[in-house]
Amino acid sequence: MSTITVENVWAEFGDQIVIENLDFEVKSGAFLSVVGPSGCGKSTFLRMVLGQDRPSRGRLLLDGKPLPDEPDADRGVVFQRYSVFPHLTVLGNVVLAYELGQSRFLGKLFGAAKRRAKERAEELIVAVGLGAHRDKHPSALSGGMQQRLAIAQALAKDPKVLLLDEPFGALDPGTRAQMHALIKPLWEQAGMTVIMVTHDLKEAFNLGTRVVAFDKVRHDPQAPGRYGARVTYDLDLTREGAVPVLGFARPIPLMAAQ
Ligand SMILES: Nc1ncnc2c1ncn2[C@@H]1O[C@H](COP(=O)(O)OP(=O)(O)OP(=O)(O)O)[C@@H](O)[C@H]1O
Ligand SMILES: [Mg+2]
């Protein structure tokens, strides 16, 4: 189980309000796509769920318990440009991620545990389609391959929650389509709860089981930081009686904004 509860969450930096009063629940196993204009606080929201930033007000809960203030093995993350370790091979990168997930304080495993780490890393490398490249260094990989490596690293921690911040934003359309085909079965098999930020609406609808849009509903021209973004649309794509719109294959319910 990995239900995320977002309880009256605000993000304020000094007198700038970035996010105001987010209040919703992400069901265990959901794939939540978050869309919205640049600067509306999507990455800030993700960083709060990751534990890198704290809400200035409100709470974030995982299965009813407050999320720890620091990133941990329960939460994996993939950014638009992920800094994989350049001096390690593909295999070395994934083994290290696994070790860090398993042995938080030592960051190293030995003997049978180390062998298990290597086996699991090799499975993941094959699962993301990098089986033929396990001994290469990141500099020898294309952008799409580096993102696959980043995904394998994130999955190596066996996270309950996977956070994706425009993970495919820097990729060409063909590679992006390949990544979509890759991530969906990985998500289904692992049963994780995924939150993905994207600027690509088609991606949001194709991958998500739910799409939320963040935006400011109030503006003060004299003080741009006075109001923050809220959820302006919340579309549950799994709801029965959904009406297909926008030419997407999957039915999309037309639900009122929150
Ligand atoms: N640590 C911080 N200190 C001060 N301001 C911050 C901090 N983090 C974020 N902000 C501000 O919060 C606002 C939202 O930033 P954020 O990166 O979350 O937007 P975003 O929706 O992810 O945008 P984009 O789509 O361009 O990635 C910006 O105005 C940014 O300057
Ligand atoms: Mg961002």
XYZ file of C-alpha atoms and ligand atoms in Angstrom:
290
model
C 0.000 0.000 0.000
C 1.239 3.483 -0.757
C -1.514 6.059 -0.564
C -0.303 9.656 -0.498
C -2.420 12.193 1.325
C -1.819 15.838 0.556
C -3.412 17.743 3.414
C -3.845 21.520 3.059
C -0.314 21.871 1.712
C 1.203 25.287 1.059
C 4.612 26.220 -0.340
C 5.776 29.717 0.524
C 9.226 31.207 -0.015
C 9.477 34.440 1.930
C 6.462 36.459 0.855
C 6.055 34.513 -2.396
C 3.227 31.997 -2.283
C 3.916 29.267 -4.828
C 1.317 26.666 -3.857
C -1.797 27.345 -1.839
C -3.847 24.760 -0.120
C -3.388 21.558 -2.106
C -5.734 18.990 -0.641
C -6.179 15.627 -2.314
C -5.364 11.955 -1.985
C -3.395 9.840 -4.449
C -4.619 6.259 -4.267
C -2.166 3.416 -3.861
C -1.036 2.208 -7.291
C -2.289 5.308 -9.101
C -0.327 7.008 -11.872
C -0.907 10.696 -11.295
C 0.100 13.121 -14.037
C 0.634 16.732 -12.953
C 0.452 19.455 -15.582
C 0.474 23.243 -15.420
C 2.268 26.328 -16.664
C 5.934 26.930 -16.027
C 6.625 28.253 -12.539
C 3.324 27.097 -10.995
C 5.060 24.887 -8.441
C 5.011 21.403 -9.966
C 8.650 20.648 -9.167
C 8.247 22.250 -5.756
C 5.338 19.875 -5.071
C 7.410 16.890 -6.192
C 10.343 17.980 -4.028
C 8.002 18.150 -1.045
C 6.753 14.607 -1.695
C 10.371 13.498 -2.087
C 11.306 15.105 1.225
C 13.786 17.621 -0.215
C 11.515 20.561 0.653
C 9.003 20.905 3.470
C 5.517 22.319 3.084
C 5.306 25.710 4.783
C 1.852 24.656 5.990
C -0.067 21.405 5.885
C 1.065 17.777 5.854
C 2.013 14.984 3.484
C 1.211 11.447 4.572
C 2.170 8.056 3.205
C -0.368 5.446 4.244
C -1.556 7.735 6.978
C 1.905 8.428 8.449
C 3.819 11.689 7.955
C 6.386 11.366 5.165
C 9.930 11.560 6.529
C 11.569 14.955 5.985
C 14.447 13.429 4.054
C 14.431 11.328 0.883
C 14.481 7.593 1.692
C 14.241 4.237 -0.056
C 10.438 4.449 -0.153
C 10.684 7.216 -2.733
C 12.510 6.988 -6.051
C 12.973 9.964 -8.346
C 13.878 10.625 -11.975
C 14.563 14.179 -13.146
C 14.595 15.593 -16.666
C 18.372 15.366 -16.673
C 19.544 12.841 -14.190
C 23.083 12.939 -12.937
C 24.095 9.299 -13.074
C 27.588 8.659 -11.749
C 29.904 9.182 -14.733
C 32.771 7.102 -13.324
C 30.595 4.001 -12.828
C 29.349 1.612 -15.498
C 25.648 0.971 -16.107
C 25.873 -2.046 -13.807
C 27.885 -0.109 -11.206
C 25.302 2.684 -11.157
C 22.377 0.344 -10.567
C 24.216 -1.804 -7.985
C 25.123 1.351 -6.052
C 21.507 2.547 -6.094
C 20.379 -0.862 -4.828
C 23.017 -0.820 -2.089
C 22.024 2.653 -0.985
C 18.392 1.522 -0.828
C 19.189 -1.619 1.173
C 21.896 -0.365 3.428
C 21.112 3.233 4.070
C 23.893 3.962 6.517
C 26.731 1.882 5.145
C 25.839 2.213 1.469
C 27.707 -1.031 0.853
C 26.791 -4.696 0.828
C 29.034 -7.734 1.118
C 29.021 -11.457 0.330
C 25.637 -12.998 -0.497
C 23.894 -9.631 -0.173
C 26.299 -8.134 -2.716
C 25.644 -11.023 -5.121
C 21.915 -10.499 -4.702
C 22.409 -6.788 -5.428
C 24.232 -7.628 -8.654
C 21.534 -10.088 -9.736
C 18.753 -7.604 -9.063
C 20.669 -4.835 -10.840
C 21.156 -7.085 -13.868
C 17.425 -7.906 -13.945
C 16.574 -4.213 -13.878
C 19.113 -3.372 -16.572
C 17.517 -5.978 -18.833
C 14.024 -4.725 -17.924
C 14.887 -1.210 -19.112
C 16.466 -2.547 -22.303
C 20.111 -1.880 -21.440
C 21.172 -5.521 -21.243
C 23.724 -5.097 -24.024
C 25.233 -1.998 -22.394
C 25.799 -3.021 -18.778
C 29.558 -2.463 -18.877
C 29.424 0.931 -20.586
C 29.898 4.249 -18.867
C 27.148 6.889 -19.103
C 29.220 9.001 -21.522
C 28.852 6.178 -24.057
C 25.033 6.191 -23.793
C 22.458 8.261 -25.682
C 20.070 10.578 -23.790
C 17.288 7.991 -23.914
C 19.614 5.285 -22.637
C 20.760 7.522 -19.779
C 17.120 8.097 -18.800
C 16.535 4.347 -18.847
C 19.533 3.994 -16.568
C 18.059 6.671 -14.300
C 14.775 4.725 -14.195
C 16.613 1.478 -13.372
C 18.426 3.324 -10.565
C 15.189 4.697 -9.168
C 13.544 1.247 -9.318
C 16.575 -0.417 -7.697
C 15.497 1.020 -4.365
C 12.194 -0.826 -4.815
C 10.333 2.373 -3.977
C 6.693 2.527 -2.959
C 6.455 5.887 -4.659
C 8.119 6.881 -7.919
C 8.444 10.592 -8.664
C 9.107 11.677 -12.224
C 9.872 15.330 -13.046
C 9.605 15.754 -16.811
C 11.579 12.534 -17.159
C 11.201 12.359 -20.923
C 11.198 16.091 -21.623
C 14.644 16.148 -23.189
C 14.063 13.182 -25.492
C 13.071 13.103 -29.161
C 9.509 11.920 -29.941
C 10.559 8.411 -31.022
C 12.635 7.776 -27.895
C 9.891 9.294 -25.786
C 7.367 6.801 -27.215
C 9.789 3.976 -26.394
C 10.090 5.262 -22.839
C 6.290 5.305 -22.497
C 6.145 1.685 -23.625
C 8.825 0.908 -21.043
C 7.500 2.726 -18.003
C 3.920 1.487 -18.155
C 4.581 -2.242 -17.618
C 7.267 -1.418 -15.027
C 4.718 0.603 -13.083
C 2.045 -2.086 -13.449
C 4.379 -4.878 -12.303
C 5.832 -2.974 -9.367
C 2.438 -1.730 -8.119
C 4.017 1.611 -7.207
C 2.248 4.909 -6.851
C 3.659 7.235 -9.509
C 3.532 11.024 -9.655
C 4.771 12.391 -12.976
C 5.156 16.061 -13.874
C 5.003 16.742 -17.585
C 4.420 19.570 -20.046
C 3.174 17.078 -22.616
C -0.610 16.697 -22.293
C -0.700 13.648 -24.506
C 1.893 11.975 -22.285
C -0.095 12.981 -19.203
C -3.250 11.322 -20.537
C -1.587 8.302 -22.125
C 0.288 7.255 -19.003
C -1.820 8.647 -16.187
C -4.769 7.085 -14.412
C -5.512 10.605 -13.215
C -4.475 14.043 -14.409
C -4.373 17.117 -12.182
C -3.645 20.616 -13.409
C -2.036 23.239 -11.163
C -2.607 26.904 -11.901
C -3.155 30.236 -10.228
C -6.801 31.197 -10.040
C -6.168 34.612 -8.533
C -3.696 37.203 -9.710
C -2.606 40.451 -8.118
C -0.792 42.506 -10.772
C 0.823 44.625 -8.036
C 2.137 41.556 -6.175
C 2.732 38.500 -8.419
C 3.774 36.353 -5.433
C 0.641 37.049 -3.455
C -1.335 34.045 -4.636
C -0.201 30.530 -5.343
C -1.317 27.715 -7.620
C -4.117 25.322 -6.760
C -5.623 22.276 -8.419
C -7.762 23.691 -11.235
C -8.681 20.398 -12.935
C -8.779 16.889 -11.564
C -9.590 14.163 -14.042
C -9.933 10.570 -12.911
C -9.366 8.533 -16.062
C -10.490 5.275 -14.466
C -13.952 6.456 -13.549
C -16.849 4.624 -15.107
C -19.175 6.495 -17.422
C -16.265 8.475 -18.766
C -16.742 10.494 -21.915
C -13.990 10.306 -24.532
C -12.596 13.740 -25.371
C -9.624 15.197 -27.253
C -9.327 12.132 -29.452
C -7.602 10.020 -26.808
C -8.169 6.313 -26.992
C -9.004 6.004 -23.302
C -12.283 7.416 -21.977
C -11.832 10.597 -20.012
C -14.468 11.667 -17.502
C -15.518 15.268 -17.571
C -15.282 16.242 -13.944
C -15.697 19.662 -12.432
C -12.630 21.399 -11.088
C -12.040 21.027 -7.387
N 13.974 27.063 -2.763
C 13.310 28.067 -3.337
N 13.466 29.343 -2.923
C 12.790 30.363 -3.477
N 11.900 30.216 -4.480
C 11.698 28.975 -4.938
C 12.376 27.836 -4.401
N 11.962 26.726 -5.050
C 11.068 27.150 -5.952
N 10.905 28.491 -5.896
C 9.992 29.288 -6.736
O 8.795 28.596 -6.855
C 8.220 28.831 -8.125
C 7.796 27.527 -8.739
O 8.939 26.797 -9.132
P 8.853 25.296 -9.682
O 10.232 24.933 -10.098
O 8.191 24.452 -8.685
O 7.903 25.468 -10.955
P 7.488 24.398 -12.056
O 6.008 24.367 -12.101
O 8.202 23.116 -11.817
O 8.039 25.093 -13.397
P 8.622 24.401 -14.735
O 7.446 23.885 -15.480
O 9.269 25.554 -15.436
O 9.594 23.351 -14.331
C 9.233 29.626 -8.925
O 8.857 30.988 -8.938
C 10.507 29.447 -8.146
O 11.326 30.563 -8.278
Mg 9.663 22.041 -12.852
